[in-house]
mmCIF file of C-alpha atoms in Angstrom:
data_model
loop_
_atom_site.group_PDB
_atom_site.id
_atom_site.type_symbol
_atom_site.label_atom_id
_atom_site.label_comp_id
_atom_site.label_asym_id
_atom_site.label_seq_id
_atom_site.Cartn_x
_atom_site.Cartn_y
_atom_site.Cartn_z
ATOM 1 C CA MET A 141 32.525 -2.197 2.599
ATOM 2 C CA SER A 142 33.043 -2.393 6.371
ATOM 3 C CA ARG A 143 35.829 0.196 6.520
ATOM 4 C CA ARG A 144 34.956 3.358 8.418
ATOM 5 C CA PRO A 145 34.274 6.148 5.917
ATOM 6 C CA ALA A 146 35.788 9.521 6.677
ATOM 7 C CA GLY A 147 33.416 11.526 8.825
ATOM 8 C CA ALA A 148 31.644 8.487 10.284
ATOM 9 C CA ALA A 149 31.828 7.981 14.034
ATOM 10 C CA ARG A 150 32.819 4.746 15.706
ATOM 11 C CA GLY A 151 30.258 2.915 17.840
ATOM 12 C CA SER A 152 31.631 4.370 21.077
ATOM 13 C CA ASP A 153 31.813 7.934 19.810
ATOM 14 C CA ALA A 154 29.586 10.739 21.017
ATOM 15 C CA ILE A 155 25.918 10.345 20.212
ATOM 16 C CA GLY A 156 25.443 13.889 18.959
ATOM 17 C CA ILE A 157 26.222 15.321 15.516
ATOM 18 C CA ALA A 158 26.501 18.909 14.354
ATOM 19 C CA ARG A 159 22.994 19.967 13.515
ATOM 20 C CA ALA A 160 22.218 20.034 9.820
ATOM 21 C CA VAL A 161 19.156 21.277 8.001
ATOM 22 C CA ALA A 162 16.178 19.527 9.599
ATOM 23 C CA GLY A 163 13.265 18.084 7.695
ATOM 24 C CA PRO A 164 9.754 17.378 9.000
ATOM 25 C CA ALA A 165 9.873 15.195 12.106
ATOM 26 C CA ALA A 166 7.217 12.833 10.809
ATOM 27 C CA LEU A 167 7.621 10.146 13.475
ATOM 28 C CA THR A 168 8.835 12.159 16.439
ATOM 29 C CA ALA A 169 5.413 12.411 18.034
ATOM 30 C CA THR A 170 5.316 8.649 18.633
ATOM 31 C CA GLN A 171 8.766 8.439 20.271
ATOM 32 C CA SER A 172 10.045 9.380 23.706
ATOM 33 C CA PRO A 173 12.776 12.047 24.040
ATOM 34 C CA ALA A 174 15.283 9.367 25.108
ATOM 35 C CA MET A 175 14.620 7.301 21.992
ATOM 36 C CA ALA A 176 14.686 10.343 19.714
ATOM 37 C CA ALA A 177 18.178 11.157 21.014
ATOM 38 C CA ARG A 178 19.773 7.918 19.789
ATOM 39 C CA THR A 179 19.132 7.230 16.101
ATOM 40 C CA ALA A 180 22.039 5.784 14.125
ATOM 41 C CA TYR A 181 22.401 6.002 10.370
ATOM 42 C CA LEU A 182 24.997 4.994 7.808
ATOM 43 C CA GLY A 183 27.522 7.809 7.658
ATOM 44 C CA PRO A 184 29.131 10.062 6.806
ATOM 45 C CA ALA A 185 26.795 13.000 7.200
ATOM 46 C CA GLY A 186 25.285 14.406 4.039
ATOM 47 C CA SER A 187 24.123 11.059 2.618
ATOM 48 C CA TRP A 188 20.643 10.087 1.497
ATOM 49 C CA THR A 189 20.248 8.050 4.694
ATOM 50 C CA HIS A 190 21.095 11.186 6.667
ATOM 51 C CA GLN A 191 18.382 12.995 4.718
ATOM 52 C CA ALA A 192 15.904 10.182 5.413
ATOM 53 C CA CYS A 193 16.574 10.485 9.151
ATOM 54 C CA LEU A 194 16.115 14.251 9.008
ATOM 55 C CA ASP A 195 12.782 13.722 7.261
ATOM 56 C CA LEU A 196 11.658 11.255 9.901
ATOM 57 C CA TYR A 197 13.082 12.581 13.166
ATOM 58 C CA GLY A 198 14.646 15.999 12.685
ATOM 59 C CA ALA A 199 18.290 16.758 13.466
ATOM 60 C CA ASP A 200 18.436 15.957 17.186
ATOM 61 C CA GLY A 201 20.565 13.014 18.244
ATOM 62 C CA LEU A 202 21.424 11.566 14.844
ATOM 63 C CA VAL A 203 24.575 9.441 14.906
ATOM 64 C CA PRO A 204 26.562 8.781 11.701
ATOM 65 C CA LEU A 205 28.255 5.383 11.972
ATOM 66 C CA SER A 206 30.182 3.131 9.649
ATOM 67 C CA ARG A 207 28.401 0.034 8.369
ATOM 68 C CA GLU A 208 30.115 -2.272 10.858
ATOM 69 C CA ALA A 209 29.675 0.083 13.810
ATOM 70 C CA LEU A 210 25.999 0.728 13.064
ATOM 71 C CA PHE A 211 24.932 -2.902 13.160
ATOM 72 C CA ALA A 212 27.135 -3.595 16.187
ATOM 73 C CA ALA A 213 25.641 -0.625 18.052
ATOM 74 C CA TYR A 214 22.107 -1.787 17.274
ATOM 75 C CA ALA A 215 22.819 -5.401 18.260
ATOM 76 C CA ASP A 216 24.484 -4.290 21.515
ATOM 77 C CA GLY A 217 21.639 -1.926 22.456
ATOM 78 C CA LYS A 218 23.804 1.213 22.254
ATOM 79 C CA VAL A 219 21.277 2.981 20.012
ATOM 80 C CA GLU A 220 17.510 2.821 20.087
ATOM 81 C CA ARG A 221 17.070 2.968 16.328
ATOM 82 C CA ALA A 222 19.085 2.323 13.190
ATOM 83 C CA CYS A 223 18.080 3.582 9.747
ATOM 84 C CA VAL A 224 19.154 1.336 6.868
ATOM 85 C CA PRO A 225 18.508 1.537 3.099
ATOM 86 C CA VAL A 226 17.283 -1.928 2.129
ATOM 87 C CA ALA A 227 16.033 -1.618 -1.455
ATOM 88 C CA THR A 228 15.854 0.697 -4.444
ATOM 89 C CA SER A 229 13.675 0.661 -7.522
ATOM 90 C CA VAL A 230 16.809 0.726 -9.698
ATOM 91 C CA VAL A 231 19.082 -1.964 -8.203
ATOM 92 C CA GLY A 232 16.707 -3.960 -5.975
ATOM 93 C CA LEU A 233 18.047 -5.100 -2.598
ATOM 94 C CA THR A 234 21.020 -3.225 -1.197
ATOM 95 C CA PRO A 235 23.995 -5.019 0.411
ATOM 96 C CA TYR A 236 22.767 -3.826 3.809
ATOM 97 C CA MET A 237 19.875 -6.285 3.759
ATOM 98 C CA GLU A 238 22.451 -9.014 4.414
ATOM 99 C CA ASP A 239 23.508 -7.228 7.607
ATOM 100 C CA VAL A 240 19.899 -6.934 8.749
ATOM 101 C CA LEU A 241 19.174 -10.613 8.148
ATOM 102 C CA ALA A 242 22.345 -11.600 10.015
ATOM 103 C CA LEU A 243 21.243 -9.863 13.223
ATOM 104 C CA PRO A 244 20.263 -12.314 15.982
ATOM 105 C CA ARG A 245 17.224 -10.185 16.807
ATOM 106 C CA VAL A 246 15.677 -7.428 14.754
ATOM 107 C CA VAL A 247 12.459 -5.423 14.964
ATOM 108 C CA VAL A 248 11.542 -3.355 11.914
ATOM 109 C CA VAL A 249 9.428 -0.523 13.330
ATOM 110 C CA ALA A 250 9.007 1.714 10.271
ATOM 111 C CA GLU A 251 9.583 1.946 6.544
ATOM 112 C CA TYR A 252 10.364 5.086 4.594
ATOM 113 C CA PRO A 253 10.185 5.220 0.788
ATOM 114 C CA LYS A 254 11.593 8.369 -0.800
ATOM 115 C CA MET A 255 11.847 9.449 -4.420
ATOM 116 C CA LEU A 256 15.364 10.727 -5.004
ATOM 117 C CA GLY A 257 16.221 13.828 -6.993
ATOM 118 C CA TYR A 258 19.928 14.518 -7.080
ATOM 119 C CA SER A 259 21.694 17.849 -6.746
ATOM 120 C CA LEU A 260 25.012 18.753 -8.348
ATOM 121 C CA LEU A 261 27.104 20.127 -5.472
ATOM 122 C CA ALA A 262 30.330 22.125 -5.719
ATOM 123 C CA ARG A 263 32.449 24.569 -3.751
ATOM 124 C CA PRO A 264 31.221 28.175 -3.743
ATOM 125 C CA GLY A 265 32.417 30.048 -6.799
ATOM 126 C CA THR A 266 32.568 26.952 -9.005
ATOM 127 C CA ARG A 267 30.909 27.221 -12.403
ATOM 128 C CA ARG A 268 29.464 24.203 -14.169
ATOM 129 C CA GLU A 269 31.812 24.732 -17.114
ATOM 130 C CA ASP A 270 34.790 24.500 -14.705
ATOM 131 C CA ILE A 271 33.941 20.970 -13.568
ATOM 132 C CA LYS A 272 36.313 18.269 -14.788
ATOM 133 C CA GLU A 273 35.579 15.591 -12.180
ATOM 134 C CA VAL A 274 32.343 14.379 -10.554
ATOM 135 C CA HIS A 275 32.020 12.167 -7.472
ATOM 136 C CA ALA A 276 29.026 9.957 -6.636
ATOM 137 C CA HIS A 277 27.926 6.551 -5.425
ATOM 138 C CA PRO A 278 27.956 4.034 -8.332
ATOM 139 C CA VAL A 279 24.167 3.713 -8.172
ATOM 140 C CA ALA A 280 23.866 7.500 -8.341
ATOM 141 C CA PHE A 281 25.930 7.529 -11.528
ATOM 142 C CA GLU A 282 23.442 5.107 -13.072
ATOM 143 C CA GLU A 283 20.507 7.218 -11.974
ATOM 144 C CA VAL A 284 21.889 10.492 -13.341
ATOM 145 C CA ARG A 285 23.577 8.979 -16.415
ATOM 146 C CA PRO A 286 21.315 10.540 -19.100
ATOM 147 C CA TRP A 287 21.727 14.007 -17.587
ATOM 148 C CA LEU A 288 25.468 13.574 -17.092
ATOM 149 C CA GLU A 289 26.060 12.354 -20.647
ATOM 150 C CA ARG A 290 24.020 15.236 -22.016
ATOM 151 C CA GLU A 291 25.287 18.066 -19.809
ATOM 152 C CA MET A 292 28.820 17.018 -18.783
ATOM 153 C CA PRO A 293 29.969 14.263 -21.158
ATOM 154 C CA GLY A 294 33.676 14.940 -20.650
ATOM 155 C CA ALA A 295 33.711 14.913 -16.838
ATOM 156 C CA ARG A 296 35.748 12.190 -15.133
ATOM 157 C CA ARG A 297 33.625 9.964 -12.877
ATOM 158 C CA VAL A 298 34.969 9.042 -9.437
ATOM 159 C CA PRO A 299 32.975 6.487 -7.384
ATOM 160 C CA ALA A 300 32.301 7.163 -3.685
ATOM 161 C CA ALA A 301 30.874 5.106 -0.826
ATOM 162 C CA SER A 302 27.865 7.414 -0.473
ATOM 163 C CA GLY A 303 26.509 10.803 -1.442
ATOM 164 C CA GLY A 304 27.900 12.155 1.806
ATOM 165 C CA ALA A 305 31.376 10.793 1.081
ATOM 166 C CA ALA A 306 31.209 12.293 -2.411
ATOM 167 C CA ALA A 307 30.303 15.732 -1.047
ATOM 168 C CA GLN A 308 33.007 15.427 1.585
ATOM 169 C CA ALA A 309 35.644 14.733 -1.084
ATOM 170 C CA VAL A 310 34.584 17.789 -3.073
ATOM 171 C CA ALA A 311 34.669 20.008 0.014
ATOM 172 C CA ALA A 312 38.166 18.767 0.890
ATOM 173 C CA SER A 313 39.543 19.441 -2.590
ATOM 174 C CA ALA A 314 42.020 22.270 -3.060
ATOM 175 C CA THR A 315 40.646 23.060 -6.519
ATOM 176 C CA GLN A 316 37.285 24.188 -7.852
ATOM 177 C CA ASP A 317 36.989 21.730 -10.713
ATOM 178 C CA LYS A 318 35.106 19.015 -8.824
ATOM 179 C CA ALA A 319 31.437 18.370 -8.026
ATOM 180 C CA SER A 320 29.307 15.606 -6.528
ATOM 181 C CA PHE A 321 25.849 14.150 -6.983
ATOM 182 C CA GLY A 322 23.786 13.695 -3.836
ATOM 183 C CA PRO A 323 21.064 15.184 -1.632
ATOM 184 C CA ARG A 324 20.958 18.908 -0.905
ATOM 185 C CA VAL A 325 21.708 18.211 2.766
ATOM 186 C CA GLY A 326 25.294 17.598 1.651
ATOM 187 C CA ALA A 327 25.564 21.273 0.736
ATOM 188 C CA SER A 328 24.587 22.310 4.267
ATOM 189 C CA VAL A 329 26.920 19.852 5.970
ATOM 190 C CA TYR A 330 29.994 20.569 3.841
ATOM 191 C CA GLN A 331 29.427 24.252 2.922
ATOM 192 C CA LEU A 332 28.836 23.537 -0.754
ATOM 193 C CA VAL A 333 26.393 25.092 -3.204
ATOM 194 C CA SER A 334 23.970 23.443 -5.600
ATOM 195 C CA LEU A 335 24.531 24.066 -9.304
ATOM 196 C CA ALA A 336 21.510 21.972 -10.383
ATOM 197 C CA ASP A 337 18.635 20.232 -8.593
ATOM 198 C CA GLY A 338 16.112 17.517 -9.379
ATOM 199 C CA ILE A 339 18.508 15.447 -11.495
ATOM 200 C CA GLU A 340 17.162 11.920 -11.974
ATOM 201 C CA GLU A 341 16.600 9.279 -14.597
ATOM 202 C CA GLY A 342 12.856 9.280 -14.087
ATOM 203 C CA PRO A 343 10.021 9.315 -11.528
ATOM 204 C CA HIS A 344 10.668 5.681 -10.594
ATOM 205 C CA ASN A 345 13.882 6.419 -8.687
ATOM 206 C CA VAL A 346 12.774 5.417 -5.188
ATOM 207 C CA THR A 347 14.850 4.161 -2.255
ATOM 208 C CA ARG A 348 13.259 2.414 0.709
ATOM 209 C CA TRP A 349 14.653 2.472 4.226
ATOM 210 C CA TRP A 350 13.857 0.316 7.218
ATOM 211 C CA VAL A 351 14.052 1.747 10.716
ATOM 212 C CA LEU A 352 15.195 -0.931 13.157
ATOM 213 C CA GLY A 353 13.920 -0.377 16.679
ATOM 214 C CA ARG A 354 13.062 -2.197 19.893
ATOM 215 C CA ASP A 355 9.294 -2.529 20.286
ATOM 216 C CA MET A 356 6.872 -3.499 17.557
ATOM 217 C CA PRO A 357 4.305 -0.757 16.880
ATOM 218 C CA ALA A 358 0.648 -1.444 17.621
ATOM 219 C CA PRO A 359 -1.681 -2.131 14.677
ATOM 220 C CA THR A 360 -2.948 0.937 12.819
ATOM 221 C CA GLY A 361 -5.368 -0.724 10.414
ATOM 222 C CA LYS A 362 -2.994 -0.143 7.492
ATOM 223 C CA ASP A 363 0.144 -2.115 8.234
ATOM 224 C CA LYS A 364 2.836 -4.188 6.589
ATOM 225 C CA THR A 365 4.685 -7.195 7.973
ATOM 226 C CA SER A 366 8.119 -8.363 6.835
ATOM 227 C CA LEU A 367 8.869 -12.062 7.205
ATOM 228 C CA LEU A 368 11.919 -14.229 6.519
ATOM 229 C CA ALA A 369 11.812 -17.821 5.274
ATOM 230 C CA CYS A 370 14.954 -19.891 4.708
ATOM 231 C CA ILE A 371 13.614 -22.864 2.788
ATOM 232 C CA PRO A 372 14.349 -25.303 -0.045
ATOM 233 C CA ASP A 373 13.141 -23.927 -3.354
ATOM 234 C CA ALA A 374 10.550 -26.696 -3.582
ATOM 235 C CA ARG A 375 8.850 -25.265 -0.479
ATOM 236 C CA LEU A 376 8.254 -21.821 -1.981
ATOM 237 C CA ALA A 377 5.100 -22.638 -3.953
ATOM 238 C CA PRO A 378 3.385 -24.412 -1.003
ATOM 239 C CA LEU A 379 4.373 -21.532 1.284
ATOM 240 C CA LEU A 380 2.854 -18.958 -1.052
ATOM 241 C CA ALA A 381 -0.276 -21.094 -1.299
ATOM 242 C CA ASP A 382 -0.560 -20.978 2.501
ATOM 243 C CA PHE A 383 -0.701 -17.177 2.363
ATOM 244 C CA ALA A 384 -3.413 -17.277 -0.294
ATOM 245 C CA GLN A 385 -5.485 -19.785 1.653
ATOM 246 C CA ALA A 386 -5.188 -17.671 4.799
ATOM 247 C CA GLY A 387 -6.318 -14.554 2.930
ATOM 248 C CA VAL A 388 -3.051 -12.706 3.610
ATOM 249 C CA PRO A 389 -2.046 -10.561 0.583
ATOM 250 C CA ILE A 390 1.608 -10.785 -0.458
ATOM 251 C CA LEU A 391 3.061 -7.384 -1.392
ATOM 252 C CA THR A 392 6.721 -8.076 -2.165
ATOM 253 C CA ILE A 393 9.138 -11.005 -2.297
ATOM 254 C CA TYR A 394 12.910 -10.552 -2.209
ATOM 255 C CA GLU A 395 15.283 -13.475 -2.766
ATOM 256 C CA ARG A 396 18.743 -13.996 -1.315
ATOM 257 C CA PRO A 397 21.065 -17.050 -1.390
ATOM 258 C CA ALA A 398 20.743 -19.355 1.607
ATOM 259 C CA ARG A 399 24.518 -19.926 1.630
ATOM 260 C CA LYS A 400 23.896 -23.603 2.315
ATOM 261 C CA THR A 401 22.925 -25.440 -0.861
ATOM 262 C CA LEU A 402 22.134 -24.366 -4.408
ATOM 263 C CA ASP A 403 18.493 -25.416 -4.102
ATOM 264 C CA ALA A 404 17.659 -23.297 -1.034
ATOM 265 C CA HIS A 405 17.160 -19.556 -0.659
ATOM 266 C CA ARG A 406 16.186 -16.944 1.890
ATOM 267 C CA TYR A 407 12.986 -15.159 1.000
ATOM 268 C CA VAL A 408 11.943 -11.853 2.525
ATOM 269 C CA VAL A 409 8.168 -11.949 2.148
ATOM 270 C CA GLU A 410 6.227 -8.762 2.840
ATOM 271 C CA VAL A 411 2.505 -8.964 3.382
ATOM 272 C CA ALA A 412 -0.373 -6.633 4.130
ATOM 273 C CA GLY A 413 -1.462 -6.665 7.748
ATOM 274 C CA HIS A 414 -0.060 -6.865 11.268
ATOM 275 C CA VAL A 415 1.080 -9.927 13.197
ATOM 276 C CA ARG A 416 -1.796 -9.276 15.610
ATOM 277 C CA ASP A 417 -4.379 -9.507 12.818
ATOM 278 C CA ASP A 418 -6.333 -12.745 13.051
ATOM 279 C CA ALA A 419 -5.520 -14.017 9.552
ATOM 280 C CA LEU A 420 -1.766 -13.475 9.812
ATOM 281 C CA ALA A 421 -1.580 -14.588 13.439
ATOM 282 C CA GLY A 422 -3.333 -17.820 12.520
ATOM 283 C CA LEU A 423 -0.980 -18.450 9.613
ATOM 284 C CA LEU A 424 2.087 -17.865 11.782
ATOM 285 C CA ALA A 425 0.744 -20.233 14.434
ATOM 286 C CA ARG A 426 0.476 -22.991 11.825
ATOM 287 C CA GLN A 427 3.621 -22.157 9.873
ATOM 288 C CA GLY A 428 6.970 -22.841 11.497
ATOM 289 C CA GLU A 429 9.158 -21.685 8.605
ATOM 290 C CA LEU A 430 8.636 -17.954 9.019
ATOM 291 C CA ARG A 431 10.629 -15.512 11.142
ATOM 292 C CA VAL A 432 8.927 -12.198 11.868
ATOM 293 C CA LEU A 433 11.189 -9.232 11.127
ATOM 294 C CA GLY A 434 8.598 -6.625 12.026
ATOM 295 C CA SER A 435 5.110 -5.176 11.632
ATOM 296 C CA TYR A 436 4.851 -1.438 11.030
ATOM 297 C CA PRO A 437 2.639 1.231 9.438
ATOM 298 C CA ARG A 438 2.471 0.803 5.672
ATOM 299 C CA ARG A 439 3.675 3.884 3.784
ATOM 300 C CA TYR A 440 3.121 2.663 0.248
#
């Protein structure tokens, strides 16, 4: 998983990337030009994480990095932000959550949930009936399975590291019998065309990204806080009771192994509110088992 995918830059590579189709720069107004010029995402270009960054910040200064290089660049202060997919409604936590939790210091400054609708991408001139092989991330294959079994039951399925890597493989092919499933941005990056859009298993297909930054945003009145507790399992019920007694609503709980003993786990607990809110601040002052990962505007 830590190998550098084709098309992904190393941590010391140039910060710029060839400009792709830009989406609405939803967060740009709150960031300085220097910060906006250094946003790393999991490469290669043309992936869903690339699309998420385009939605949030536009095309300027986006840096596609391998998994290893991205987290190293963030930890070393070489980029101001890093965009990481942490959970999906289909598979739950992604493997990248482990990398986030392993960082010595992390500040989650934003979340971005996005409903995914896949496009079938191919080289110009390819017809759907010509396609014998389709490339996609394994999760993408699960999410488009009903459509694929109905429309292209005989196509060979080739797993890829990301939607961008799948599109890249199709673009590099010498034949026109291959296609990939991924975001439409892959067509722009790799000069492909879309043969079908909006392919998905259902309206529940949502991926959620965290943006890792440097400074915690100020309270907005509608915020979310992500916390980490590494505790024995017997401590979970009392910990949850502490939240209830403090009047702090719990929104989500994710569980990961503690990698110490069988009866201990790491719990990512997400609550409504900001660490500066009186109720949550009071709870944190009394509770020594919680590590703050970040407080940020709540988007869902």
